[in-house]
Amino acid sequence: MILLDGKRLAGILSDEMARQVAQLRQSTGQVPGLGILRVGDDPAGAVYVENKIKQAKRIGLNVFSRALPDNDEQALVRAIESFNRHPDIHGFIVQLPLPAGWNTNGLLEKIDPSKDADGFHPLNLGRLLADDFDLMPATPAGIVELLRYYDIPVAGKHVVIAGRSRIVGRPLAAVLAGRHPLGNATVTLLHSRTENPGQYIREADIFVSAVGIPHRWKAGMFKSGAVAVDVGINALPGGKLAGDIDPQGLEKMLSAYTPVPGGVGPMTVAMLLRNTLRLFERKMKGKI
Ligand code: GUN
């Protein structure tokens, strides 16, 4: 079994992007800017956001980060509108999840689609379904990029995805099933209401889990030689991180696997940075 080393690949891609940012600075006199809006003081969210800020700064982006109260939806609307107008912010994200009861769909629709670094605006999600995109949500992009780097083909394969979130499962299913060079897979999307998920998992050439339940899936459930991609980052009591897939016994079962941590997580951050560069370049087209 080979380990799909997302940490290493994210490092390679980030070094490349750092060079690109330096070049863009030379040719345009401007620096791509990433905005990050965070609501509330959930410590897990804070760790993710701090990491995004650190990696963005490492490749030379300007970072604009604001933390907002969790009892004022209108404050978030105003912050989104101000980032939409801000000339030095080329892409920005609203860190999810938002507080329970907030209108996540309505809020994400307020983001200018041309600054939507996560690709969560309905216009950009719709483009995924139309096979017309150069920008994918960061986690699906990271998974696609990892599989590509390790020469794991998806065309014609059966990809089983567990979890139907807007952040991972739904957009990943759309991309992998699409009619373009990154797609052409046969996709099965499992979720919390799926009856007997094991019957699909044992038929998977590639299995992707984004359910957020520690060690939900075990080695004995997979087809021999399958590839497993673990998007889960679950904190165990005591602070250790566990994926959705129990690593016990995988070695003998799988041909390739993404470790947690160090698999998909770092790729997600690298792809957010790549999206920001693409938005910057789009805006600059004709000016470079
Ligand atoms: N929460 C977990 N993953 C993500 C992500 O990729 N983007 C945002 N905005 N929030 C997240």
PDB file of C-alpha atoms and ligand atoms in Angstrom:
ATOM      1  CA  MET A   1       0.000   0.000   0.000  1.00  0.00           C
ATOM      2  CA  ILE A   2       1.339   3.434  -0.862  1.00  0.00           C
ATOM      3  CA  LEU A   3       0.591   6.492   1.239  1.00  0.00           C
ATOM      4  CA  LEU A   4      -0.821   9.403  -0.753  1.00  0.00           C
ATOM      5  CA  ASP A   5       1.288  12.112   0.866  1.00  0.00           C
ATOM      6  CA  GLY A   6      -0.825  15.266   0.708  1.00  0.00           C
ATOM      7  CA  LYS A   7       1.523  17.163   2.955  1.00  0.00           C
ATOM      8  CA  ARG A   8       4.414  16.634   0.570  1.00  0.00           C
ATOM      9  CA  LEU A   9       2.393  17.414  -2.585  1.00  0.00           C
ATOM     10  CA  ALA A  10       0.882  20.534  -0.971  1.00  0.00           C
ATOM     11  CA  GLY A  11       4.457  21.659  -0.196  1.00  0.00           C
ATOM     12  CA  ILE A  12       5.529  21.150  -3.814  1.00  0.00           C
ATOM     13  CA  LEU A  13       2.489  23.022  -5.140  1.00  0.00           C
ATOM     14  CA  SER A  14       2.949  25.834  -2.615  1.00  0.00           C
ATOM     15  CA  ASP A  15       6.586  26.327  -3.610  1.00  0.00           C
ATOM     16  CA  GLU A  16       5.434  26.571  -7.221  1.00  0.00           C
ATOM     17  CA  MET A  17       2.705  29.062  -6.273  1.00  0.00           C
ATOM     18  CA  ALA A  18       5.203  31.167  -4.299  1.00  0.00           C
ATOM     19  CA  ARG A  19       7.242  31.555  -7.480  1.00  0.00           C
ATOM     20  CA  GLN A  20       4.085  32.410  -9.405  1.00  0.00           C
ATOM     21  CA  VAL A  21       3.082  35.086  -6.872  1.00  0.00           C
ATOM     22  CA  ALA A  22       6.539  36.651  -7.125  1.00  0.00           C
ATOM     23  CA  GLN A  23       6.185  36.705 -10.934  1.00  0.00           C
ATOM     24  CA  LEU A  24       2.694  38.197 -10.781  1.00  0.00           C
ATOM     25  CA  ARG A  25       3.965  40.876  -8.436  1.00  0.00           C
ATOM     26  CA  GLN A  26       6.644  41.728 -11.013  1.00  0.00           C
ATOM     27  CA  SER A  27       4.355  41.730 -14.020  1.00  0.00           C
ATOM     28  CA  THR A  28       1.317  43.464 -12.512  1.00  0.00           C
ATOM     29  CA  GLY A  29       2.712  45.447  -9.600  1.00  0.00           C
ATOM     30  CA  GLN A  30       0.002  43.825  -7.486  1.00  0.00           C
ATOM     31  CA  VAL A  31      -0.178  41.015  -4.963  1.00  0.00           C
ATOM     32  CA  PRO A  32      -3.114  38.550  -4.971  1.00  0.00           C
ATOM     33  CA  GLY A  33      -5.236  39.019  -1.843  1.00  0.00           C
ATOM     34  CA  LEU A  34      -7.192  36.347   0.064  1.00  0.00           C
ATOM     35  CA  GLY A  35      -9.961  37.311   2.490  1.00  0.00           C
ATOM     36  CA  ILE A  36     -11.183  35.061   5.293  1.00  0.00           C
ATOM     37  CA  LEU A  37     -14.353  35.632   7.308  1.00  0.00           C
ATOM     38  CA  ARG A  38     -14.870  33.576  10.425  1.00  0.00           C
ATOM     39  CA  VAL A  39     -17.844  33.606  12.761  1.00  0.00           C
ATOM     40  CA  GLY A  40     -17.742  32.719  16.447  1.00  0.00           C
ATOM     41  CA  ASP A  41     -14.922  31.266  18.496  1.00  0.00           C
ATOM     42  CA  ASP A  42     -15.106  27.531  17.829  1.00  0.00           C
ATOM     43  CA  PRO A  43     -11.506  26.410  18.520  1.00  0.00           C
ATOM     44  CA  ALA A  44     -11.427  23.804  15.687  1.00  0.00           C
ATOM     45  CA  GLY A  45     -12.510  26.480  13.190  1.00  0.00           C
ATOM     46  CA  ALA A  46      -9.838  28.806  14.547  1.00  0.00           C
ATOM     47  CA  VAL A  47      -7.111  26.183  13.964  1.00  0.00           C
ATOM     48  CA  TYR A  48      -8.199  25.669  10.335  1.00  0.00           C
ATOM     49  CA  VAL A  49      -8.353  29.391   9.685  1.00  0.00           C
ATOM     50  CA  GLU A  50      -4.958  30.062  11.282  1.00  0.00           C
ATOM     51  CA  ASN A  51      -3.456  27.392   9.059  1.00  0.00           C
ATOM     52  CA  LYS A  52      -5.007  28.904   5.918  1.00  0.00           C
ATOM     53  CA  ILE A  53      -3.612  32.307   6.893  1.00  0.00           C
ATOM     54  CA  LYS A  54      -0.149  30.890   7.582  1.00  0.00           C
ATOM     55  CA  GLN A  55       0.060  29.016   4.276  1.00  0.00           C
ATOM     56  CA  ALA A  56      -1.306  31.987   2.304  1.00  0.00           C
ATOM     57  CA  LYS A  57       1.327  34.271   3.796  1.00  0.00           C
ATOM     58  CA  ARG A  58       4.023  31.688   3.128  1.00  0.00           C
ATOM     59  CA  ILE A  59       3.415  31.903  -0.624  1.00  0.00           C
ATOM     60  CA  GLY A  60       3.304  35.701  -0.476  1.00  0.00           C
ATOM     61  CA  LEU A  61      -0.421  36.459  -0.651  1.00  0.00           C
ATOM     62  CA  ASN A  62      -1.930  39.436   1.137  1.00  0.00           C
ATOM     63  CA  VAL A  63      -4.354  38.116   3.764  1.00  0.00           C
ATOM     64  CA  PHE A  64      -7.381  39.989   5.095  1.00  0.00           C
ATOM     65  CA  SER A  65      -8.960  38.128   7.979  1.00  0.00           C
ATOM     66  CA  ARG A  66     -11.922  39.143  10.140  1.00  0.00           C
ATOM     67  CA  ALA A  67     -13.531  37.349  13.085  1.00  0.00           C
ATOM     68  CA  LEU A  68     -17.217  38.173  13.593  1.00  0.00           C
ATOM     69  CA  PRO A  69     -19.672  37.623  16.454  1.00  0.00           C
ATOM     70  CA  ASP A  70     -21.942  34.571  16.367  1.00  0.00           C
ATOM     71  CA  ASN A  71     -25.098  36.526  17.248  1.00  0.00           C
ATOM     72  CA  ASP A  72     -25.260  38.961  14.322  1.00  0.00           C
ATOM     73  CA  GLU A  73     -26.011  37.686  10.817  1.00  0.00           C
ATOM     74  CA  GLN A  74     -26.181  41.237   9.466  1.00  0.00           C
ATOM     75  CA  ALA A  75     -22.583  41.868  10.564  1.00  0.00           C
ATOM     76  CA  LEU A  76     -21.532  38.975   8.320  1.00  0.00           C
ATOM     77  CA  VAL A  77     -23.608  40.374   5.435  1.00  0.00           C
ATOM     78  CA  ARG A  78     -21.860  43.737   5.825  1.00  0.00           C
ATOM     79  CA  ALA A  79     -18.433  42.074   5.973  1.00  0.00           C
ATOM     80  CA  ILE A  80     -19.190  40.066   2.789  1.00  0.00           C
ATOM     81  CA  GLU A  81     -20.312  43.241   1.019  1.00  0.00           C
ATOM     82  CA  SER A  82     -17.196  45.083   2.103  1.00  0.00           C
ATOM     83  CA  PHE A  83     -14.937  42.243   0.854  1.00  0.00           C
ATOM     84  CA  ASN A  84     -16.916  42.223  -2.433  1.00  0.00           C
ATOM     85  CA  ARG A  85     -15.959  45.900  -2.924  1.00  0.00           C
ATOM     86  CA  HIS A  86     -12.397  45.693  -1.593  1.00  0.00           C
ATOM     87  CA  PRO A  87     -10.008  46.232  -4.534  1.00  0.00           C
ATOM     88  CA  ASP A  88      -7.118  44.292  -2.949  1.00  0.00           C
ATOM     89  CA  ILE A  89      -9.148  41.157  -2.134  1.00  0.00           C
ATOM     90  CA  HIS A  90      -9.310  38.913  -5.204  1.00  0.00           C
ATOM     91  CA  GLY A  91     -10.888  35.913  -3.537  1.00  0.00           C
ATOM     92  CA  PHE A  92     -12.390  35.253  -0.130  1.00  0.00           C
ATOM     93  CA  ILE A  93     -14.138  32.598   1.913  1.00  0.00           C
ATOM     94  CA  VAL A  94     -16.652  32.414   4.715  1.00  0.00           C
ATOM     95  CA  GLN A  95     -15.431  29.604   6.954  1.00  0.00           C
ATOM     96  CA  LEU A  96     -18.161  26.969   7.432  1.00  0.00           C
ATOM     97  CA  PRO A  97     -20.095  25.781   9.322  1.00  0.00           C
ATOM     98  CA  LEU A  98     -22.012  28.908  10.322  1.00  0.00           C
ATOM     99  CA  PRO A  99     -23.978  28.984  13.602  1.00  0.00           C
ATOM    100  CA  ALA A 100     -27.098  26.800  13.743  1.00  0.00           C
ATOM    101  CA  GLY A 101     -30.153  28.611  12.412  1.00  0.00           C
ATOM    102  CA  TRP A 102     -28.214  30.979  10.132  1.00  0.00           C
ATOM    103  CA  ASN A 103     -29.195  31.140   6.483  1.00  0.00           C
ATOM    104  CA  THR A 104     -26.021  29.606   5.018  1.00  0.00           C
ATOM    105  CA  ASN A 105     -27.407  29.454   1.456  1.00  0.00           C
ATOM    106  CA  GLY A 106     -28.565  33.049   1.509  1.00  0.00           C
ATOM    107  CA  LEU A 107     -25.282  34.260   2.978  1.00  0.00           C
ATOM    108  CA  LEU A 108     -23.115  32.387   0.461  1.00  0.00           C
ATOM    109  CA  GLU A 109     -25.219  33.914  -2.345  1.00  0.00           C
ATOM    110  CA  LYS A 110     -24.094  37.357  -1.217  1.00  0.00           C
ATOM    111  CA  ILE A 111     -20.486  36.552  -2.172  1.00  0.00           C
ATOM    112  CA  ASP A 112     -19.498  38.064  -5.531  1.00  0.00           C
ATOM    113  CA  PRO A 113     -19.162  34.901  -7.708  1.00  0.00           C
ATOM    114  CA  SER A 114     -15.977  36.308  -9.244  1.00  0.00           C
ATOM    115  CA  LYS A 115     -14.401  36.432  -5.751  1.00  0.00           C
ATOM    116  CA  ASP A 116     -15.745  33.071  -4.570  1.00  0.00           C
ATOM    117  CA  ALA A 117     -12.485  31.310  -3.606  1.00  0.00           C
ATOM    118  CA  ASP A 118     -14.335  28.266  -2.206  1.00  0.00           C
ATOM    119  CA  GLY A 119     -16.603  27.833  -5.224  1.00  0.00           C
ATOM    120  CA  PHE A 120     -19.666  27.501  -2.973  1.00  0.00           C
ATOM    121  CA  HIS A 121     -21.799  30.198  -4.657  1.00  0.00           C
ATOM    122  CA  PRO A 122     -24.736  28.592  -6.527  1.00  0.00           C
ATOM    123  CA  LEU A 123     -23.460  30.048  -9.823  1.00  0.00           C
ATOM    124  CA  ASN A 124     -20.114  28.309  -9.386  1.00  0.00           C
ATOM    125  CA  LEU A 125     -21.690  25.073  -8.122  1.00  0.00           C
ATOM    126  CA  GLY A 126     -23.946  25.200 -11.192  1.00  0.00           C
ATOM    127  CA  ARG A 127     -20.892  25.522 -13.443  1.00  0.00           C
ATOM    128  CA  LEU A 128     -19.593  22.257 -11.999  1.00  0.00           C
ATOM    129  CA  LEU A 129     -22.756  20.531 -13.204  1.00  0.00           C
ATOM    130  CA  ALA A 130     -22.333  22.114 -16.622  1.00  0.00           C
ATOM    131  CA  ASP A 131     -18.727  20.821 -16.937  1.00  0.00           C
ATOM    132  CA  ASP A 132     -17.739  24.465 -17.322  1.00  0.00           C
ATOM    133  CA  PHE A 133     -15.280  25.390 -14.612  1.00  0.00           C
ATOM    134  CA  ASP A 134     -11.680  26.241 -13.936  1.00  0.00           C
ATOM    135  CA  LEU A 135     -12.279  26.466 -10.217  1.00  0.00           C
ATOM    136  CA  MET A 136     -13.502  23.688  -7.924  1.00  0.00           C
ATOM    137  CA  PRO A 137     -14.244  23.733  -4.209  1.00  0.00           C
ATOM    138  CA  ALA A 138     -10.942  23.208  -2.427  1.00  0.00           C
ATOM    139  CA  THR A 139     -11.400  19.732  -0.941  1.00  0.00           C
ATOM    140  CA  PRO A 140     -12.661  18.073  -4.153  1.00  0.00           C
ATOM    141  CA  ALA A 141      -9.850  19.862  -6.011  1.00  0.00           C
ATOM    142  CA  GLY A 142      -7.310  18.513  -3.514  1.00  0.00           C
ATOM    143  CA  ILE A 143      -8.584  14.949  -3.916  1.00  0.00           C
ATOM    144  CA  VAL A 144      -8.572  15.158  -7.723  1.00  0.00           C
ATOM    145  CA  GLU A 145      -5.035  16.592  -7.648  1.00  0.00           C
ATOM    146  CA  LEU A 146      -3.721  13.882  -5.278  1.00  0.00           C
ATOM    147  CA  LEU A 147      -5.130  11.093  -7.456  1.00  0.00           C
ATOM    148  CA  ARG A 148      -3.680  12.736 -10.562  1.00  0.00           C
ATOM    149  CA  TYR A 149      -0.232  13.190  -8.999  1.00  0.00           C
ATOM    150  CA  TYR A 150      -0.076   9.524  -7.998  1.00  0.00           C
ATOM    151  CA  ASP A 151      -1.318   8.384 -11.439  1.00  0.00           C
ATOM    152  CA  ILE A 152      -4.500   6.820 -10.087  1.00  0.00           C
ATOM    153  CA  PRO A 153      -6.995   6.891 -12.969  1.00  0.00           C
ATOM    154  CA  VAL A 154     -10.660   7.625 -12.276  1.00  0.00           C
ATOM    155  CA  ALA A 155     -12.109   7.326 -15.797  1.00  0.00           C
ATOM    156  CA  GLY A 156     -14.260   4.216 -16.023  1.00  0.00           C
ATOM    157  CA  LYS A 157     -13.728   3.372 -12.341  1.00  0.00           C
ATOM    158  CA  HIS A 158     -16.355   2.991  -9.673  1.00  0.00           C
ATOM    159  CA  VAL A 159     -15.876   5.782  -7.142  1.00  0.00           C
ATOM    160  CA  VAL A 160     -17.955   5.502  -3.970  1.00  0.00           C
ATOM    161  CA  ILE A 161     -18.245   8.704  -1.936  1.00  0.00           C
ATOM    162  CA  ALA A 162     -19.647   8.712   1.599  1.00  0.00           C
ATOM    163  CA  GLY A 163     -21.063  12.078   2.692  1.00  0.00           C
ATOM    164  CA  ARG A 164     -23.205  14.515   0.687  1.00  0.00           C
ATOM    165  CA  SER A 165     -22.003  17.906   1.949  1.00  0.00           C
ATOM    166  CA  ARG A 166     -21.745  21.044  -0.154  1.00  0.00           C
ATOM    167  CA  ILE A 167     -18.075  21.232   0.870  1.00  0.00           C
ATOM    168  CA  VAL A 168     -16.987  17.749  -0.269  1.00  0.00           C
ATOM    169  CA  GLY A 169     -19.369  14.982  -1.365  1.00  0.00           C
ATOM    170  CA  ARG A 170     -21.782  16.750  -3.710  1.00  0.00           C
ATOM    171  CA  PRO A 171     -19.222  18.787  -5.690  1.00  0.00           C
ATOM    172  CA  LEU A 172     -16.775  15.853  -5.806  1.00  0.00           C
ATOM    173  CA  ALA A 173     -19.495  13.599  -7.211  1.00  0.00           C
ATOM    174  CA  ALA A 174     -20.284  16.218  -9.881  1.00  0.00           C
ATOM    175  CA  VAL A 175     -16.638  16.616 -10.904  1.00  0.00           C
ATOM    176  CA  LEU A 176     -15.766  12.911 -11.002  1.00  0.00           C
ATOM    177  CA  ALA A 177     -18.900  12.007 -12.969  1.00  0.00           C
ATOM    178  CA  GLY A 178     -18.355  14.902 -15.406  1.00  0.00           C
ATOM    179  CA  ARG A 179     -17.544  14.643 -19.082  1.00  0.00           C
ATOM    180  CA  HIS A 180     -13.998  16.054 -19.035  1.00  0.00           C
ATOM    181  CA  PRO A 181     -10.449  14.797 -18.457  1.00  0.00           C
ATOM    182  CA  LEU A 182     -10.771  14.846 -14.646  1.00  0.00           C
ATOM    183  CA  GLY A 183     -14.045  12.893 -14.702  1.00  0.00           C
ATOM    184  CA  ASN A 184     -15.690   9.960 -16.479  1.00  0.00           C
ATOM    185  CA  ALA A 185     -15.973   7.907 -13.291  1.00  0.00           C
ATOM    186  CA  THR A 186     -19.063   5.949 -12.284  1.00  0.00           C
ATOM    187  CA  VAL A 187     -20.053   7.579  -9.002  1.00  0.00           C
ATOM    188  CA  THR A 188     -22.106   6.257  -6.102  1.00  0.00           C
ATOM    189  CA  LEU A 189     -22.946   8.807  -3.396  1.00  0.00           C
ATOM    190  CA  LEU A 190     -23.703   7.371   0.043  1.00  0.00           C
ATOM    191  CA  HIS A 191     -25.187   9.322   2.939  1.00  0.00           C
ATOM    192  CA  SER A 192     -26.696   8.967   6.384  1.00  0.00           C
ATOM    193  CA  ARG A 193     -29.923   7.501   4.964  1.00  0.00           C
ATOM    194  CA  THR A 194     -28.211   4.899   2.756  1.00  0.00           C
ATOM    195  CA  GLU A 195     -29.302   1.352   3.574  1.00  0.00           C
ATOM    196  CA  ASN A 196     -26.402  -1.064   4.021  1.00  0.00           C
ATOM    197  CA  PRO A 197     -23.528   1.149   2.832  1.00  0.00           C
ATOM    198  CA  GLY A 198     -21.146  -1.837   2.986  1.00  0.00           C
ATOM    199  CA  GLN A 199     -22.713  -3.357  -0.137  1.00  0.00           C
ATOM    200  CA  TYR A 200     -21.471  -0.377  -2.183  1.00  0.00           C
ATOM    201  CA  ILE A 201     -18.139   0.079  -0.435  1.00  0.00           C
ATOM    202  CA  ARG A 202     -17.025  -3.460  -1.258  1.00  0.00           C
ATOM    203  CA  GLU A 203     -17.636  -2.678  -4.952  1.00  0.00           C
ATOM    204  CA  ALA A 204     -15.548   0.526  -4.880  1.00  0.00           C
ATOM    205  CA  ASP A 205     -12.333   0.911  -6.876  1.00  0.00           C
ATOM    206  CA  ILE A 206     -11.875   4.240  -5.115  1.00  0.00           C
ATOM    207  CA  PHE A 207     -13.601   5.055  -1.834  1.00  0.00           C
ATOM    208  CA  VAL A 208     -13.802   8.609  -0.464  1.00  0.00           C
ATOM    209  CA  SER A 209     -15.146   9.254   3.013  1.00  0.00           C
ATOM    210  CA  ALA A 210     -16.287  12.644   4.312  1.00  0.00           C
ATOM    211  CA  VAL A 211     -18.722  11.702   7.070  1.00  0.00           C
ATOM    212  CA  GLY A 212     -16.909  12.993  10.158  1.00  0.00           C
ATOM    213  CA  ILE A 213     -17.313   9.827  12.258  1.00  0.00           C
ATOM    214  CA  PRO A 214     -14.003   8.503  13.662  1.00  0.00           C
ATOM    215  CA  HIS A 215     -13.062   5.045  12.342  1.00  0.00           C
ATOM    216  CA  ARG A 216     -16.506   4.519  10.824  1.00  0.00           C
ATOM    217  CA  TRP A 217     -15.113   2.193   8.105  1.00  0.00           C
ATOM    218  CA  LYS A 218     -12.872  -0.857   8.656  1.00  0.00           C
ATOM    219  CA  ALA A 219     -10.257  -2.592   6.483  1.00  0.00           C
ATOM    220  CA  GLY A 220     -12.437  -5.675   5.980  1.00  0.00           C
ATOM    221  CA  MET A 221     -15.089  -3.637   4.171  1.00  0.00           C
ATOM    222  CA  PHE A 222     -12.924  -2.854   1.123  1.00  0.00           C
ATOM    223  CA  LYS A 223     -12.251  -4.674  -2.100  1.00  0.00           C
ATOM    224  CA  SER A 224      -8.679  -5.933  -2.214  1.00  0.00           C
ATOM    225  CA  GLY A 225      -6.467  -3.390  -4.026  1.00  0.00           C
ATOM    226  CA  ALA A 226      -8.904  -0.489  -3.638  1.00  0.00           C
ATOM    227  CA  VAL A 227      -7.811   3.122  -3.073  1.00  0.00           C
ATOM    228  CA  ALA A 228      -9.190   4.949  -0.028  1.00  0.00           C
ATOM    229  CA  VAL A 229      -9.286   8.715   0.467  1.00  0.00           C
ATOM    230  CA  ASP A 230     -10.057   9.855   4.004  1.00  0.00           C
ATOM    231  CA  VAL A 231     -11.376  13.405   4.350  1.00  0.00           C
ATOM    232  CA  GLY A 232     -12.376  12.996   8.009  1.00  0.00           C
ATOM    233  CA  ILE A 233     -10.521  15.029  10.611  1.00  0.00           C
ATOM    234  CA  ASN A 234     -12.105  13.957  13.877  1.00  0.00           C
ATOM    235  CA  ALA A 235     -10.745  15.003  17.272  1.00  0.00           C
ATOM    236  CA  LEU A 236     -10.659  12.134  19.757  1.00  0.00           C
ATOM    237  CA  PRO A 237     -10.865  12.723  23.507  1.00  0.00           C
ATOM    238  CA  GLY A 238      -7.330  13.773  24.438  1.00  0.00           C
ATOM    239  CA  GLY A 239      -6.869  15.748  21.218  1.00  0.00           C
ATOM    240  CA  LYS A 240      -5.510  13.067  18.864  1.00  0.00           C
ATOM    241  CA  LEU A 241      -6.895  13.203  15.316  1.00  0.00           C
ATOM    242  CA  ALA A 242      -8.667  10.254  13.718  1.00  0.00           C
ATOM    243  CA  GLY A 243      -9.903   9.804  10.185  1.00  0.00           C
ATOM    244  CA  ASP A 244     -13.212   8.256   9.113  1.00  0.00           C
ATOM    245  CA  ILE A 245     -11.307   5.082   8.188  1.00  0.00           C
ATOM    246  CA  ASP A 246      -9.739   2.849  10.837  1.00  0.00           C
ATOM    247  CA  PRO A 247      -6.088   2.413   9.737  1.00  0.00           C
ATOM    248  CA  GLN A 248      -5.869  -1.038  11.392  1.00  0.00           C
ATOM    249  CA  GLY A 249      -5.242  -3.709   8.736  1.00  0.00           C
ATOM    250  CA  LEU A 250      -5.430  -1.363   5.717  1.00  0.00           C
ATOM    251  CA  GLU A 251      -1.862  -2.183   4.683  1.00  0.00           C
ATOM    252  CA  LYS A 252      -2.879  -5.649   3.459  1.00  0.00           C
ATOM    253  CA  MET A 253      -6.143  -4.583   1.869  1.00  0.00           C
ATOM    254  CA  LEU A 254      -5.599  -1.347  -0.047  1.00  0.00           C
ATOM    255  CA  SER A 255      -3.280  -0.288  -2.864  1.00  0.00           C
ATOM    256  CA  ALA A 256      -3.223   3.358  -1.736  1.00  0.00           C
ATOM    257  CA  TYR A 257      -4.504   5.454   1.155  1.00  0.00           C
ATOM    258  CA  THR A 258      -4.428   9.069   2.373  1.00  0.00           C
ATOM    259  CA  PRO A 259      -3.242   9.298   5.987  1.00  0.00           C
ATOM    260  CA  VAL A 260      -4.918  11.527   8.606  1.00  0.00           C
ATOM    261  CA  PRO A 261      -3.322  13.934   9.293  1.00  0.00           C
ATOM    262  CA  GLY A 262      -1.128  14.706   6.271  1.00  0.00           C
ATOM    263  CA  GLY A 263      -3.408  13.492   3.464  1.00  0.00           C
ATOM    264  CA  VAL A 264      -6.335  15.521   2.155  1.00  0.00           C
ATOM    265  CA  GLY A 265      -6.157  18.341   4.765  1.00  0.00           C
ATOM    266  CA  PRO A 266      -3.005  20.079   3.484  1.00  0.00           C
ATOM    267  CA  MET A 267      -4.237  19.667  -0.106  1.00  0.00           C
ATOM    268  CA  THR A 268      -7.440  21.546   0.724  1.00  0.00           C
ATOM    269  CA  VAL A 269      -5.427  24.546   1.879  1.00  0.00           C
ATOM    270  CA  ALA A 270      -3.149  24.437  -1.185  1.00  0.00           C
ATOM    271  CA  MET A 271      -6.195  24.351  -3.487  1.00  0.00           C
ATOM    272  CA  LEU A 272      -7.749  27.366  -1.758  1.00  0.00           C
ATOM    273  CA  LEU A 273      -4.545  29.257  -2.544  1.00  0.00           C
ATOM    274  CA  ARG A 274      -4.615  28.007  -6.132  1.00  0.00           C
ATOM    275  CA  ASN A 275      -8.226  29.176  -6.480  1.00  0.00           C
ATOM    276  CA  THR A 276      -7.231  32.616  -5.200  1.00  0.00           C
ATOM    277  CA  LEU A 277      -4.430  32.854  -7.780  1.00  0.00           C
ATOM    278  CA  ARG A 278      -6.849  31.833 -10.538  1.00  0.00           C
ATOM    279  CA  LEU A 279      -9.341  34.516  -9.510  1.00  0.00           C
ATOM    280  CA  PHE A 280      -6.538  37.087  -9.481  1.00  0.00           C
ATOM    281  CA  GLU A 281      -5.361  36.022 -12.932  1.00  0.00           C
ATOM    282  CA  ARG A 282      -8.885  36.145 -14.304  1.00  0.00           C
ATOM    283  CA  LYS A 283      -9.285  39.689 -13.063  1.00  0.00           C
ATOM    284  CA  MET A 284      -5.927  40.701 -14.493  1.00  0.00           C
ATOM    285  CA  LYS A 285      -6.528  39.166 -17.929  1.00  0.00           C
ATOM    286  CA  GLY A 286      -5.680  41.820 -20.420  1.00  0.00           C
ATOM    287  CA  LYS A 287      -3.665  43.711 -17.851  1.00  0.00           C
ATOM    288  CA  ILE A 288      -0.675  41.377 -17.572  1.00  0.00           C
TER     289      ILE A 288
HETATM  290  N1  GUN B   1     -15.090  24.135   6.573  1.00  0.00           N
HETATM  291  C1  GUN B   1     -14.534  22.939   6.327  1.00  0.00           C
HETATM  292  N2  GUN B   1     -13.952  22.939   5.108  1.00  0.00           N
HETATM  293  C2  GUN B   1     -14.145  24.160   4.580  1.00  0.00           C
HETATM  294  C3  GUN B   1     -13.785  24.760   3.342  1.00  0.00           C
HETATM  295  O1  GUN B   1     -13.150  24.183   2.449  1.00  0.00           O
HETATM  296  N3  GUN B   1     -14.181  26.046   3.189  1.00  0.00           N
HETATM  297  C4  GUN B   1     -14.878  26.701   4.133  1.00  0.00           C
HETATM  298  N4  GUN B   1     -15.237  27.948   3.885  1.00  0.00           N
HETATM  299  N5  GUN B   1     -15.247  26.174   5.284  1.00  0.00           N
HETATM  300  C5  GUN B   1     -14.866  24.898   5.498  1.00  0.00           C
END
